[in-house]
Amino acid sequence: MLYEMQKKRTLFFPYLFFVIFKIITVFFYFFLDYSHNLELFEGLAKYNIGDAHTYIEPYINFTNGDDLDNVYRMPYYFIFYAIFSLFLNKSLSLSGVVILQLILDIFSSILLMNFAYKEYKSIKLTWVLCLLLAFSLHTSHYIISISPESLSYSFIIISFYCLYMFMKNKNNYYFIFSSFLFGYAVLLKPTYILFILPLIFTFYLLLKNYNFLFKIKHIIKKGILYIIPFLIMIAPWTFRNYKTYGVFILFYKYEACCFDLTLKAVDFIKIRGGDIIWHNYSAGNYFFNQDNKTFKIPEFFLCKSCDLEKVKK
């Protein structure tokens, strides 16, 4: 009892420091970016840039009765916006997503610091993590952006912490929470499916006192149980893709013709005096027409696989 009280007092100050300065760092980054790129924001969210709208707009159109034209973005990130939009307008809903991302980032970071203290009994390591996480502009950038990066790595951290607690306490609720959050993180960022490999290795290490055959059987059993929530959540999307397109698409597919069309359209606008600026925030091609000029894009720019009516939307 005395140890637990002492532990809480020891961790209170790095936790408090982290929460205060993480909020300060995020809002410092927000105001710095907002003051230079006002046109990119809707509420607190950096939305009018890059592919941010591709996570939201297609599903807004879909909920309004339009067709969902492609399978480039899955709907699992949009769900958070949709919940806020039941009560708020678009700008406030996007701001709500940003606030949710900030809260989950703080929560997952505290769990990470708590894990470090539990495993290594080092308050110095806890403070190092506190400083690194509190002043990270990289995570702050994703917190204010409409993009699944922030939520996905928060879910991964919480998932791994729950798995750690399951290993310590053998409480199946931790296992269920871990598997659900891991599955949802993969739905937000499919590349996180690769984390299943260290998870399998972890299950293997837990069985170091058993023979090889027993380890394999146990890993298969736990692995199947662990991915069940993911399979349940991905099933409606995959079934919808198969029913719509007649092919098996687990996550999404990228249609390169849209990229080609963008480059041709930009060249067309530049030749005719359009003022296009390049926002080099990632590997994508993001263009903004500074002078609000309008141009008619000839249909011969479209490749055979493009549908003109869909492009117009």
Coordinates of C-alpha atoms in Angstrom, one line a residue:
M1 CA 0.0 0.0 0.0
L2 CA 2.8 2.4 1.0
Y3 CA 4.7 1.5 -2.2
E4 CA 1.7 2.2 -4.4
M5 CA 1.2 5.6 -2.8
Q6 CA 4.9 6.4 -3.2
K7 CA 4.7 5.3 -6.8
K8 CA 1.7 7.5 -7.5
R9 CA 3.5 10.6 -6.0
T10 CA 6.6 9.8 -8.1
L11 CA 4.7 9.6 -11.3
F12 CA 2.4 12.5 -10.7
F13 CA 4.8 15.2 -11.7
P14 CA 6.0 13.8 -15.0
Y15 CA 2.4 13.0 -15.9
L16 CA 1.2 16.5 -15.0
F17 CA 4.2 18.1 -16.8
F18 CA 3.5 16.0 -19.9
V19 CA -0.3 16.9 -20.0
I20 CA 0.4 20.6 -19.6
F21 CA 3.2 20.9 -22.1
K22 CA 1.7 18.6 -24.6
I23 CA -1.4 20.8 -24.8
I24 CA 0.9 23.9 -25.0
T25 CA 3.0 22.3 -27.8
V26 CA -0.1 21.3 -29.8
F27 CA -1.7 24.7 -29.6
F28 CA 1.6 26.4 -30.3
Y29 CA 2.0 24.3 -33.5
F30 CA -1.6 25.0 -34.3
F31 CA -1.3 28.8 -34.0
L32 CA 2.0 28.8 -35.8
D33 CA 0.5 26.9 -38.8
Y34 CA -2.8 28.7 -38.6
S35 CA -1.2 32.1 -38.8
H36 CA 0.7 31.2 -42.0
N37 CA -1.9 28.9 -43.7
L38 CA -5.3 30.1 -42.6
E39 CA -6.9 28.7 -45.8
L40 CA -5.9 25.1 -44.8
F41 CA -8.0 25.1 -41.6
E42 CA -11.6 24.4 -40.8
G43 CA -12.1 25.0 -37.1
L44 CA -9.1 23.4 -35.3
A45 CA -8.5 20.9 -38.1
K46 CA -6.0 21.1 -40.9
Y47 CA -8.4 19.9 -43.5
N48 CA -8.0 21.8 -46.9
I49 CA -4.8 20.1 -47.8
G50 CA -3.5 16.9 -49.4
D51 CA -5.7 13.9 -49.1
A52 CA -7.4 14.9 -45.8
H53 CA -10.8 15.4 -47.6
T54 CA -10.6 11.9 -49.0
Y55 CA -11.2 10.5 -45.6
I56 CA -14.4 12.5 -45.1
E57 CA -16.0 13.9 -48.2
P58 CA -16.8 10.6 -50.1
Y59 CA -18.7 9.4 -47.0
I60 CA -20.5 12.6 -46.5
N61 CA -21.7 12.3 -50.1
F62 CA -22.5 8.6 -49.5
T63 CA -24.6 9.4 -46.4
N64 CA -26.4 12.0 -48.5
G65 CA -27.5 9.4 -51.0
D66 CA -24.7 9.6 -53.6
D67 CA -22.7 6.6 -54.8
L68 CA -19.4 5.7 -53.1
D69 CA -17.3 5.8 -56.3
N70 CA -14.1 4.0 -55.2
V71 CA -12.4 1.9 -52.6
Y72 CA -9.4 4.2 -52.0
R73 CA -10.3 5.1 -48.4
M74 CA -12.0 2.8 -45.9
P75 CA -14.8 4.3 -43.7
Y76 CA -13.3 3.6 -40.3
Y77 CA -11.7 7.0 -39.8
F78 CA -14.8 8.8 -41.0
I79 CA -16.8 7.1 -38.2
F80 CA -15.4 9.5 -35.6
Y81 CA -16.3 12.5 -37.7
A82 CA -19.8 11.0 -38.2
I83 CA -20.4 10.7 -34.5
F84 CA -19.6 14.4 -33.9
S85 CA -21.6 15.4 -37.0
L86 CA -24.8 14.0 -35.4
F87 CA -24.7 17.0 -33.1
L88 CA -22.4 19.6 -34.6
N89 CA -21.8 21.3 -37.9
K90 CA -18.9 20.4 -40.2
S91 CA -16.3 22.8 -38.7
L92 CA -17.1 21.8 -35.1
S93 CA -17.1 18.1 -36.0
L94 CA -13.7 18.3 -37.5
S95 CA -12.5 20.2 -34.4
G96 CA -14.0 17.4 -32.3
V97 CA -11.9 14.9 -34.1
V98 CA -8.8 16.9 -33.4
I99 CA -9.7 17.2 -29.7
L100 CA -10.3 13.4 -29.6
Q101 CA -6.9 12.8 -31.2
L102 CA -5.3 15.0 -28.6
I103 CA -7.0 13.2 -25.7
L104 CA -6.0 9.8 -27.0
D105 CA -2.5 10.9 -27.7
I106 CA -2.1 12.1 -24.1
F107 CA -3.7 8.9 -22.7
S108 CA -1.6 6.6 -24.8
S109 CA 1.6 8.5 -24.0
I110 CA 0.9 8.3 -20.2
L111 CA 0.4 4.5 -20.6
L112 CA 3.8 4.4 -22.4
M113 CA 5.5 6.2 -19.5
N114 CA 3.7 4.0 -17.0
F115 CA 5.0 0.9 -18.9
A116 CA 8.5 2.2 -18.8
Y117 CA 8.4 2.8 -15.1
K118 CA 6.8 -0.5 -14.3
E119 CA 9.3 -2.5 -16.3
Y120 CA 12.6 -0.6 -15.6
K121 CA 11.7 1.1 -12.3
S122 CA 13.5 4.2 -13.6
I123 CA 12.0 7.6 -13.0
K124 CA 14.7 9.1 -15.2
L125 CA 13.5 7.0 -18.2
T126 CA 10.0 8.1 -17.5
W127 CA 11.1 11.8 -17.5
V128 CA 13.0 11.2 -20.8
L129 CA 9.9 9.8 -22.4
C130 CA 7.9 12.6 -20.9
L131 CA 10.1 15.3 -22.5
L132 CA 10.3 13.5 -25.9
L133 CA 6.6 13.0 -26.2
A134 CA 5.5 16.4 -24.8
F135 CA 7.6 18.4 -27.2
S136 CA 7.2 16.3 -30.3
L137 CA 6.1 18.5 -33.2
H138 CA 5.7 15.4 -35.4
T139 CA 2.9 14.0 -33.3
S140 CA 1.5 17.5 -32.8
H141 CA 1.3 17.9 -36.6
Y142 CA -0.8 14.7 -36.9
I143 CA -3.0 15.6 -34.0
I144 CA -4.3 18.7 -35.7
S145 CA -4.5 17.0 -39.1
I146 CA -7.5 15.1 -40.5
S147 CA -5.5 11.9 -41.0
P148 CA -5.6 8.5 -39.4
E149 CA -1.9 8.6 -38.2
S150 CA -2.6 10.0 -34.8
L151 CA -5.5 7.8 -33.8
S152 CA -3.8 4.7 -35.2
Y153 CA -0.6 5.0 -33.2
S154 CA -2.5 5.9 -30.1
F155 CA -4.6 2.7 -30.6
I156 CA -1.5 0.7 -31.1
I157 CA 0.2 1.9 -27.9
I158 CA -3.0 1.3 -25.9
S159 CA -3.4 -2.1 -27.5
F160 CA 0.2 -3.1 -26.6
Y161 CA -0.3 -1.8 -23.1
C162 CA -3.4 -3.9 -22.6
L163 CA -1.6 -6.9 -24.0
Y164 CA 1.2 -6.2 -21.5
M165 CA -1.3 -6.1 -18.6
F166 CA -2.9 -9.4 -19.9
M167 CA 0.6 -11.0 -19.6
K168 CA 1.0 -9.7 -16.1
N169 CA -2.5 -10.4 -14.7
K170 CA -3.9 -13.0 -17.1
N171 CA -7.1 -11.0 -17.2
N172 CA -9.0 -11.8 -20.4
Y173 CA -10.6 -8.4 -20.6
Y174 CA -7.2 -6.9 -21.3
F175 CA -6.7 -9.4 -24.1
I176 CA -10.1 -8.5 -25.6
F177 CA -9.4 -4.8 -25.4
S178 CA -6.0 -5.3 -26.9
S179 CA -7.2 -7.3 -29.9
F180 CA -10.1 -4.9 -30.6
L181 CA -7.8 -1.8 -30.5
F182 CA -5.1 -3.5 -32.6
G183 CA -7.7 -4.5 -35.2
Y184 CA -9.1 -1.0 -35.4
A185 CA -5.5 0.5 -35.7
V186 CA -5.0 -1.8 -38.7
L187 CA -8.2 -0.6 -40.2
L188 CA -7.0 3.0 -39.9
K189 CA -3.5 2.2 -41.2
P190 CA -3.3 -1.2 -42.8
T191 CA 0.5 -1.3 -42.7
Y192 CA 0.2 -1.9 -38.9
I193 CA -0.8 -5.5 -39.8
L194 CA 3.0 -6.1 -39.7
F195 CA 3.0 -5.7 -35.9
I196 CA 1.4 -9.1 -35.8
L197 CA 4.9 -10.6 -36.2
P198 CA 6.3 -9.2 -32.9
L199 CA 3.1 -10.2 -31.2
I200 CA 3.6 -13.8 -32.3
F201 CA 7.1 -13.7 -31.1
T202 CA 5.9 -12.3 -27.7
F203 CA 3.4 -15.2 -27.4
Y204 CA 6.3 -17.6 -28.1
L205 CA 8.5 -16.0 -25.4
L206 CA 5.7 -16.4 -22.8
L207 CA 5.9 -20.2 -23.3
K208 CA 9.6 -20.7 -22.8
N209 CA 9.1 -23.6 -20.4
Y210 CA 7.0 -25.6 -22.8
N211 CA 7.9 -27.9 -25.7
F212 CA 7.9 -26.6 -29.3
L213 CA 4.7 -28.4 -30.4
F214 CA 2.7 -27.0 -27.5
K215 CA 4.1 -23.5 -28.3
I216 CA 2.9 -23.7 -31.9
K217 CA -0.6 -24.9 -30.9
H218 CA -0.9 -22.1 -28.3
I219 CA 0.3 -19.4 -30.7
I220 CA -2.1 -20.5 -33.4
K221 CA -5.0 -20.5 -30.9
K222 CA -4.1 -17.1 -29.4
G223 CA -3.4 -15.7 -32.8
I224 CA -6.8 -16.7 -34.1
L225 CA -8.6 -15.3 -31.1
Y226 CA -6.5 -12.1 -31.4
I227 CA -7.5 -11.3 -35.0
I228 CA -11.2 -12.2 -34.6
P229 CA -12.3 -8.5 -33.8
F230 CA -10.3 -7.3 -36.9
L231 CA -12.0 -9.9 -39.1
I232 CA -15.5 -9.0 -37.7
M233 CA -14.9 -5.2 -38.4
I234 CA -13.3 -5.6 -41.8
A235 CA -16.0 -8.1 -43.1
P236 CA -18.7 -5.6 -44.0
W237 CA -16.3 -3.5 -46.0
T238 CA -14.8 -6.4 -47.8
F239 CA -18.2 -7.9 -48.6
R240 CA -19.3 -4.5 -49.9
N241 CA -16.3 -4.3 -52.2
Y242 CA -16.9 -7.9 -53.5
K243 CA -20.6 -7.2 -54.1
T244 CA -19.9 -3.9 -55.8
Y245 CA -16.9 -4.8 -57.9
G246 CA -16.9 -8.6 -58.1
V247 CA -13.3 -8.9 -56.8
F248 CA -11.9 -9.5 -53.4
I249 CA -10.5 -6.2 -51.9
L250 CA -9.5 -6.5 -48.3
F251 CA -8.4 -3.0 -47.6
Y252 CA -8.4 -0.6 -50.6
K253 CA -6.9 -0.2 -54.1
Y254 CA -5.3 2.9 -55.6
E255 CA -6.4 4.0 -59.1
A256 CA -3.4 5.5 -60.7
C257 CA -5.4 7.1 -63.5
C258 CA -6.5 9.8 -61.0
F259 CA -2.8 10.7 -60.4
D260 CA -2.1 11.0 -64.1
L261 CA -5.2 13.1 -64.5
T262 CA -4.0 15.5 -61.8
L263 CA -0.6 16.0 -63.4
K264 CA -2.2 16.6 -66.8
A265 CA -4.7 19.0 -65.4
V266 CA -2.1 21.0 -63.6
D267 CA 0.0 21.3 -66.7
F268 CA -3.0 22.5 -68.6
I269 CA -3.8 25.2 -66.0
K270 CA -0.2 26.4 -65.9
I271 CA 0.0 26.8 -69.7
R272 CA -3.1 29.0 -69.6
G273 CA -1.8 31.3 -66.9
G274 CA -3.1 29.6 -63.8
D275 CA -1.3 30.2 -60.5
I276 CA -0.7 26.8 -58.9
I277 CA 1.4 26.4 -55.8
W278 CA 2.9 23.2 -54.5
H279 CA 2.4 22.3 -50.9
N280 CA 5.2 19.8 -50.2
Y281 CA 3.9 18.3 -47.0
S282 CA 4.2 14.7 -48.1
A283 CA 4.8 12.5 -51.2
G284 CA 1.4 13.4 -52.6
N285 CA 0.6 16.0 -55.2
Y286 CA -1.4 18.8 -53.5
F287 CA -2.3 21.9 -55.5
F288 CA -4.2 25.1 -54.7
N289 CA -5.3 27.7 -57.1
Q290 CA -4.3 31.0 -55.4
D291 CA -6.2 33.3 -57.7
N292 CA -9.5 31.3 -57.7
K293 CA -9.3 31.1 -61.5
T294 CA -11.5 28.4 -63.2
F295 CA -10.6 26.3 -66.2
K296 CA -12.4 23.7 -68.2
I297 CA -10.4 20.5 -68.4
P298 CA -10.8 18.9 -71.8
E299 CA -12.2 15.3 -71.8
F300 CA -9.3 14.0 -73.8
F301 CA -7.1 14.3 -70.6
L302 CA -9.1 11.4 -69.1
C303 CA -7.7 7.9 -69.4
K304 CA -9.9 5.1 -70.5
S305 CA -10.6 3.8 -67.0
C306 CA -11.8 7.3 -65.7
D307 CA -15.5 8.1 -65.6
L308 CA -16.0 11.8 -66.5
E309 CA -19.1 12.1 -64.3
K310 CA -17.3 10.8 -61.3
V311 CA -14.4 13.1 -61.9
K312 CA -16.7 16.1 -62.0
K313 CA -18.1 15.2 -58.6

